[in-house]
Amino acid sequence: MRRTPSRRLLAAALLVASALAPMAAFPATAGPAAGAARHDEDGCPPDGFGAGLTARLDRTIEDVRKKAGVPGAVVGLWMPGKGCYVRATGVADKATGEPMAADSFLRIGSETKTFTVTALLELVDDGLIGLDDPISRYVRGVPGGHRITLRHLAEMRSGLFPYTSDPGFIKALLSDPRRSFTPRETLAYGFRHANTFAPGKQFQYSNTNLVLLGLVIEKISGHRLADFIHHRVLRPSHLRHTLFPQGAEFPEPHPRGYTDQTLDGSTADATNWNPSWAWAAGAMISDLQDLRRWARIVATGTLLSPGTQAQRLRTLPTGFPGTSYGLGIFETNGWIGHNGSIPGYETVTVHLPARKATLVIMINTDIQTGGQEPSTLLARAITAVATPDHVYDGAVVGR
């Protein structure tokens, strides 16, 4: 195959100890109804930044979108005291020419990690787990698990082999992208391989880490990961258009998603591919306004204690210039958050505390240009215009 998805695919069964107070039972997670009425909350006028800057952003986005071959894009930029900018451009469906809509739902790929790690850190604040607990305490069969901590997993410094780099996994997924994977099935692909380095020694982006953290959350809470995130993360954050799908379901409206992560490298429509393989690392769905709200919550620690948020924000070098990684988040030139990439879709959701600014980008392709993620090209170009002293360059993570 021309390019394996191993570089870009999302780029815990034992009883809880009796000393832990049981959580109230959760009903099944409910996502937004298809076609449900939704109102525009951005309140952003067409020239929200003034005619000059708005026109520059329009030209910049269109230039990058066309050069990178991005069918459709939704961009939101909010800068208190300066203005705001919300645009949907291009098409949601290349066959019909249906225009991209600002209220679209999108698969958010690795941005799911910010939700999973937030859920984990809430359990830390509850006193039910510790970040320096070994993963072997919660999940059996992890190679070297007695030396790998939950912190190592959240920081991407465990040394566990990424299951998305296993040739057998790649073939299984791309041979039948609508099949369902369980967390244990995906982990088995990674556990076939030796660990790549000793825990804590370096950074390596690996979805294996997040699948394990999802299993820890399920074991300690006694509930499905989707239900725990819905009740402990989404509901208190008032994110009514964000969901953790059980399979390939996808609320309307949503654009078609285009990928070249196929067995022969040809372009395919990945809209209805099943994201179960990504689970705690990348299966979630959201929209522009929810991601806008979520960006600030993640960066400021609204759901966490100050001490736990401080640990989350302690970012470490990734080995790539300009980008460091903390507990399920990255920092790049002042912007804090995460990007996401899953076959057919890419997103960027980041907050700039120095300006209290928020940037959200949603596009319906993950096909790279010159070896770079199209969402990164857009984010870099937009911030070069709007915040030239804080240019986004988070080109390494989220694959």
XYZ file of C-alpha atoms in Angstrom:
399
model
C 0.000 0.000 0.000
C 1.174 3.514 -0.762
C 0.970 4.837 2.781
C 0.108 2.704 5.752
C -2.375 4.191 8.230
C -0.029 3.247 11.051
C 1.332 6.804 10.962
C -2.063 8.489 10.924
C -4.750 6.245 12.397
C -5.656 7.670 15.711
C -2.374 10.353 14.469
C -10.200 -1.688 31.609
C -13.258 -7.035 34.262
C -12.339 -7.306 37.906
C -14.544 -6.234 40.804
C -13.948 -2.817 42.346
C -12.670 -3.019 45.908
C -15.473 -2.785 48.434
C -13.870 0.297 49.953
C -14.713 2.269 46.813
C -18.142 3.848 46.902
C -20.240 2.581 43.985
C -21.431 5.103 41.417
C -25.105 5.544 40.672
C -26.211 3.462 37.723
C -26.112 5.242 34.379
C -28.688 4.814 31.636
C -27.456 4.048 28.146
C -25.726 6.982 26.520
C -28.015 8.904 24.218
C -26.684 10.987 21.363
C -28.507 13.818 19.600
C -31.411 12.750 17.454
C -30.750 12.779 13.741
C -32.006 16.010 12.243
C -32.684 17.551 15.657
C -33.144 21.304 15.581
C -30.055 23.154 16.714
C -29.514 26.890 17.035
C -26.472 28.921 16.036
C -24.711 30.055 19.197
C -21.694 31.817 17.747
C -23.425 35.177 17.287
C -20.588 36.062 14.938
C -21.415 38.644 12.241
C -20.051 38.178 8.705
C -17.240 40.692 9.363
C -16.715 39.764 12.993
C -13.032 40.774 12.956
C -13.629 43.796 10.770
C -13.546 43.812 6.994
C -9.756 43.766 6.640
C -8.841 40.806 8.860
C -11.974 38.899 7.872
C -11.093 39.204 4.195
C -7.511 38.067 4.858
C -8.766 34.996 6.711
C -11.243 34.228 3.929
C -8.483 34.376 1.309
C -6.030 32.386 3.445
C -8.464 29.565 4.172
C -9.589 29.281 0.558
C -6.019 29.275 -0.694
C -4.923 26.493 1.677
C -8.126 24.505 1.216
C -7.799 24.436 -2.559
C -4.054 23.778 -2.641
C -4.420 20.935 -0.107
C -7.425 19.442 -1.912
C -9.743 19.773 1.110
C -13.373 19.343 -0.046
C -14.971 21.256 2.833
C -13.920 23.123 5.954
C -15.546 24.685 8.986
C -13.443 27.219 10.876
C -14.225 29.083 14.087
C -11.901 31.609 15.731
C -12.930 33.583 18.796
C -10.723 36.314 20.297
C -12.310 38.284 23.169
C -11.883 41.998 22.732
C -11.059 41.616 19.059
C -13.927 39.728 17.505
C -14.806 36.365 16.049
C -14.860 34.492 12.794
C -17.012 31.538 11.732
C -16.970 30.154 8.212
C -18.100 27.032 6.355
C -16.560 26.710 2.916
C -16.338 24.111 0.187
C -18.524 21.043 -0.141
C -19.840 18.391 2.212
C -20.391 15.952 -0.651
C -18.182 15.914 -3.739
C -20.766 13.975 -5.736
C -23.720 16.294 -5.161
C -21.914 19.561 -4.468
C -23.854 20.022 -1.227
C -22.172 22.923 0.620
C -20.351 22.442 3.915
C -22.476 23.588 6.873
C -21.236 25.271 10.051
C -23.537 23.121 12.195
C -22.158 19.822 10.877
C -21.283 16.896 13.108
C -17.801 15.478 12.514
C -15.769 12.498 13.656
C -13.094 14.113 15.864
C -10.498 11.330 15.920
C -7.766 11.792 18.508
C -9.505 14.714 20.159
C -11.325 11.861 21.914
C -8.167 11.534 24.013
C -8.925 14.819 25.785
C -12.274 13.399 26.927
C -10.838 10.030 28.003
C -7.987 11.591 29.980
C -10.344 14.130 31.583
C -12.488 11.205 32.769
C -9.387 9.487 34.142
C -8.307 12.637 35.997
C -11.750 12.951 37.550
C -11.201 9.510 39.075
C -7.869 10.807 40.370
C -9.695 13.725 42.000
C -12.212 11.252 43.429
C -9.329 9.477 45.159
C -10.080 6.196 43.393
C -6.842 5.914 41.411
C -3.383 7.488 41.358
C -1.473 8.642 38.309
C 1.587 6.748 39.481
C -0.283 3.459 39.898
C 1.057 0.721 37.605
C -1.279 -0.374 34.825
C -0.786 -3.976 35.991
C -2.933 -3.121 39.035
C -5.930 -2.709 36.736
C -5.280 -4.615 33.502
C -3.574 -7.979 33.235
C -1.278 -9.035 30.422
C 0.296 -5.671 29.630
C 3.959 -6.186 28.629
C 6.070 -4.682 31.406
C 2.866 -3.434 33.016
C 4.310 -3.439 36.541
C 6.653 -0.614 35.504
C 4.247 1.387 33.318
C 2.117 3.901 35.201
C -1.148 5.581 34.284
C 0.856 8.792 33.978
C 3.175 7.170 31.432
C 0.135 6.124 29.409
C -1.499 9.577 29.454
C 1.813 11.264 28.571
C 2.513 8.889 25.655
C 5.703 7.732 27.335
C 4.900 4.079 28.089
C 6.970 2.416 25.366
C 4.055 0.138 24.438
C 3.934 -0.696 20.749
C 1.147 1.171 18.867
C -1.372 -1.407 17.689
C -2.120 0.761 14.638
C 1.436 0.052 13.427
C 0.900 -3.715 13.349
C 0.608 -4.970 9.739
C -2.008 -7.524 10.743
C -4.200 -4.842 12.267
C -3.856 -2.586 9.222
C -4.868 -5.402 6.883
C -7.793 -6.461 9.095
C -9.140 -2.906 9.357
C -8.754 -1.882 5.728
C -10.038 -5.209 4.416
C -13.316 -4.584 6.233
C -13.496 -1.017 7.617
C -17.093 -1.503 8.780
C -16.247 -4.366 11.135
C -16.352 -3.902 14.907
C -13.272 -4.273 17.107
C -13.239 -4.732 20.885
C -10.594 -2.991 23.009
C -9.006 -6.335 23.858
C -8.789 -7.250 20.180
C -6.929 -4.067 19.290
C -4.571 -4.394 22.256
C -3.663 -7.937 21.179
C -2.192 -6.550 17.954
C 0.091 -4.241 19.924
C 1.047 -6.804 22.559
C 2.501 -9.062 19.849
C 5.499 -6.721 19.785
C 8.235 -5.934 22.264
C 8.055 -2.596 24.036
C 9.944 0.076 22.116
C 11.705 1.711 25.119
C 11.723 1.779 28.912
C 8.783 3.631 30.515
C 9.262 7.390 30.762
C 12.388 7.514 28.602
C 10.869 9.208 25.573
C 7.695 10.222 23.734
C 5.910 7.923 21.304
C 2.368 8.568 20.177
C 0.458 5.323 20.701
C -3.255 4.600 20.769
C -2.467 1.503 22.835
C -2.004 3.842 25.793
C -5.490 5.323 25.562
C -7.267 2.015 25.057
C -5.700 0.850 28.323
C -6.817 4.031 30.106
C -10.346 3.409 28.820
C -10.274 -0.046 30.391
C -9.069 1.435 33.691
C -11.981 3.892 33.693
C -14.447 1.078 33.048
C -13.002 -1.126 35.781
C -12.949 1.545 38.485
C -16.277 3.176 37.606
C -18.107 -0.064 36.923
C -19.649 1.473 33.807
C -19.095 1.575 30.074
C -16.599 4.227 29.040
C -19.201 5.946 26.840
C -21.635 6.225 29.761
C -19.009 7.484 32.195
C -17.835 10.166 29.758
C -21.415 11.174 29.017
C -22.369 11.665 32.666
C -19.103 12.880 34.170
C -17.675 14.900 31.273
C -20.216 15.809 28.590
C -23.223 16.559 30.798
C -21.464 18.894 33.285
C -19.753 20.620 30.342
C -23.135 21.176 28.622
C -21.883 19.483 25.459
C -25.199 18.439 23.970
C -23.922 17.692 20.487
C -20.982 15.469 21.441
C -21.281 11.704 21.672
C -19.383 8.449 21.927
C -20.941 6.208 19.275
C -21.467 2.507 19.859
C -20.777 1.708 16.202
C -20.832 3.571 12.905
C -23.833 5.784 13.753
C -23.402 9.409 12.701
C -25.970 12.145 13.480
C -27.179 14.496 10.747
C -26.086 16.817 9.331
C -22.622 15.506 8.557
C -20.351 15.744 5.516
C -19.006 12.818 3.555
C -15.439 11.974 4.581
C -12.670 11.145 2.083
C -9.503 9.136 2.741
C -6.645 7.455 0.901
C -5.972 5.111 3.800
C -6.971 2.094 1.724
C -5.236 -1.140 0.792
C -4.301 0.180 -2.663
C -3.939 3.876 -1.777
C -6.982 4.933 -3.795
C -9.416 7.506 -2.427
C -12.501 6.125 -0.677
C -15.598 7.443 1.083
C -15.026 6.635 4.780
C -18.184 8.296 6.096
C -19.729 5.116 7.456
C -16.574 3.282 8.501
C -16.838 1.905 12.009
C -14.566 3.835 14.452
C -14.750 1.129 17.138
C -11.081 0.279 16.542
C -10.154 3.725 17.884
C -12.456 3.567 20.952
C -10.994 5.612 23.843
C -8.318 6.966 21.517
C -10.478 8.365 18.734
C -14.103 7.284 18.234
C -16.063 10.383 19.307
C -18.224 12.848 17.338
C -18.843 16.552 17.988
C -19.629 19.905 16.364
C -18.181 23.401 16.144
C -19.898 25.006 19.119
C -19.314 22.096 21.483
C -15.640 21.984 20.525
C -15.388 25.733 21.098
C -16.685 25.269 24.636
C -14.566 22.166 25.224
C -11.323 23.891 24.187
C -11.550 26.328 27.080
C -12.669 23.675 29.571
C -9.625 21.525 28.781
C -7.144 24.397 28.868
C -8.468 25.954 32.080
C -9.338 22.771 34.003
C -12.980 23.570 34.724
C -13.808 19.956 35.611
C -10.671 19.251 37.651
C -9.047 20.347 40.880
C -6.292 22.978 40.462
C -3.634 20.474 41.495
C -4.728 17.861 38.979
C -4.999 20.449 36.215
C -1.475 21.627 37.019
C -0.244 18.060 36.513
C -2.132 17.862 33.235
C -0.476 21.023 31.951
C 3.050 19.845 32.828
C 4.071 19.161 29.250
C 7.255 17.332 28.266
C 9.307 17.430 25.057
C 8.091 15.270 22.190
C 11.317 15.404 20.218
C 9.599 17.574 17.617
C 10.335 21.335 17.639
C 7.589 23.563 18.984
C 5.366 20.830 20.449
C 5.281 19.356 23.957
C 2.807 16.852 25.411
C 1.137 16.645 28.808
C -1.641 14.382 30.085
C -3.713 13.891 26.951
C -3.032 17.379 25.583
C -0.312 19.177 23.663
C 1.108 22.689 23.761
C 2.405 24.383 20.639
C 3.524 28.008 20.705
C 1.044 28.811 23.461
C -1.935 26.932 22.026
C -3.228 24.129 24.278
C -5.474 21.284 23.154
C -5.411 18.467 20.632
C -5.928 17.644 16.994
C -7.641 14.633 15.541
C -7.344 12.489 12.445
C -9.416 9.473 11.491
C -10.036 8.164 7.977
C -12.154 10.809 6.247
C -11.945 13.586 8.816
C -9.573 15.899 10.685
C -10.047 18.458 13.435
C -8.076 20.920 15.529
C -9.413 22.253 18.852
C -7.080 24.556 20.763
C -7.169 27.428 23.251
C -4.619 30.221 23.650
C -4.710 31.352 27.316
C -2.503 34.380 26.605
C -5.283 35.819 24.417
C -8.217 33.787 25.761
C -8.614 32.811 22.121
C -10.102 29.590 20.756
C -9.605 27.978 17.352
C -11.638 25.071 15.956
C -11.089 23.539 12.525
C -13.160 20.700 11.035
C -12.493 19.198 7.585
C -13.795 16.201 5.661
C -10.559 14.609 4.497
C -7.366 13.249 6.038
C -5.437 13.021 2.762
C -2.024 14.563 3.305
C -0.285 17.145 1.145
C 3.484 16.976 0.994
C 3.458 14.665 4.001
C 1.521 17.147 6.161
C -1.918 16.954 7.697
C -4.308 19.352 5.903
C -5.758 20.481 9.246
C -2.267 21.485 10.381
C -1.714 23.474 7.180
C -4.963 25.339 7.826
C -4.253 25.978 11.513
C -0.752 27.229 10.779
C -1.967 29.598 8.064
C -4.898 30.927 10.110
C -2.811 31.649 13.195
C -0.064 33.253 11.098
C -2.707 35.812 10.090
C -4.671 36.170 13.344
C -2.028 35.535 16.047
C 1.371 35.941 14.326
C 3.191 35.818 17.665
C 1.555 32.441 18.408
C 1.630 30.372 15.214
C 0.207 26.878 15.592
C 2.565 24.072 14.592
C 1.077 20.942 16.163
C 1.987 18.787 13.214
C 3.200 15.733 15.107
C 0.394 14.390 17.271
C -3.147 13.320 16.543
C -2.219 10.690 13.966
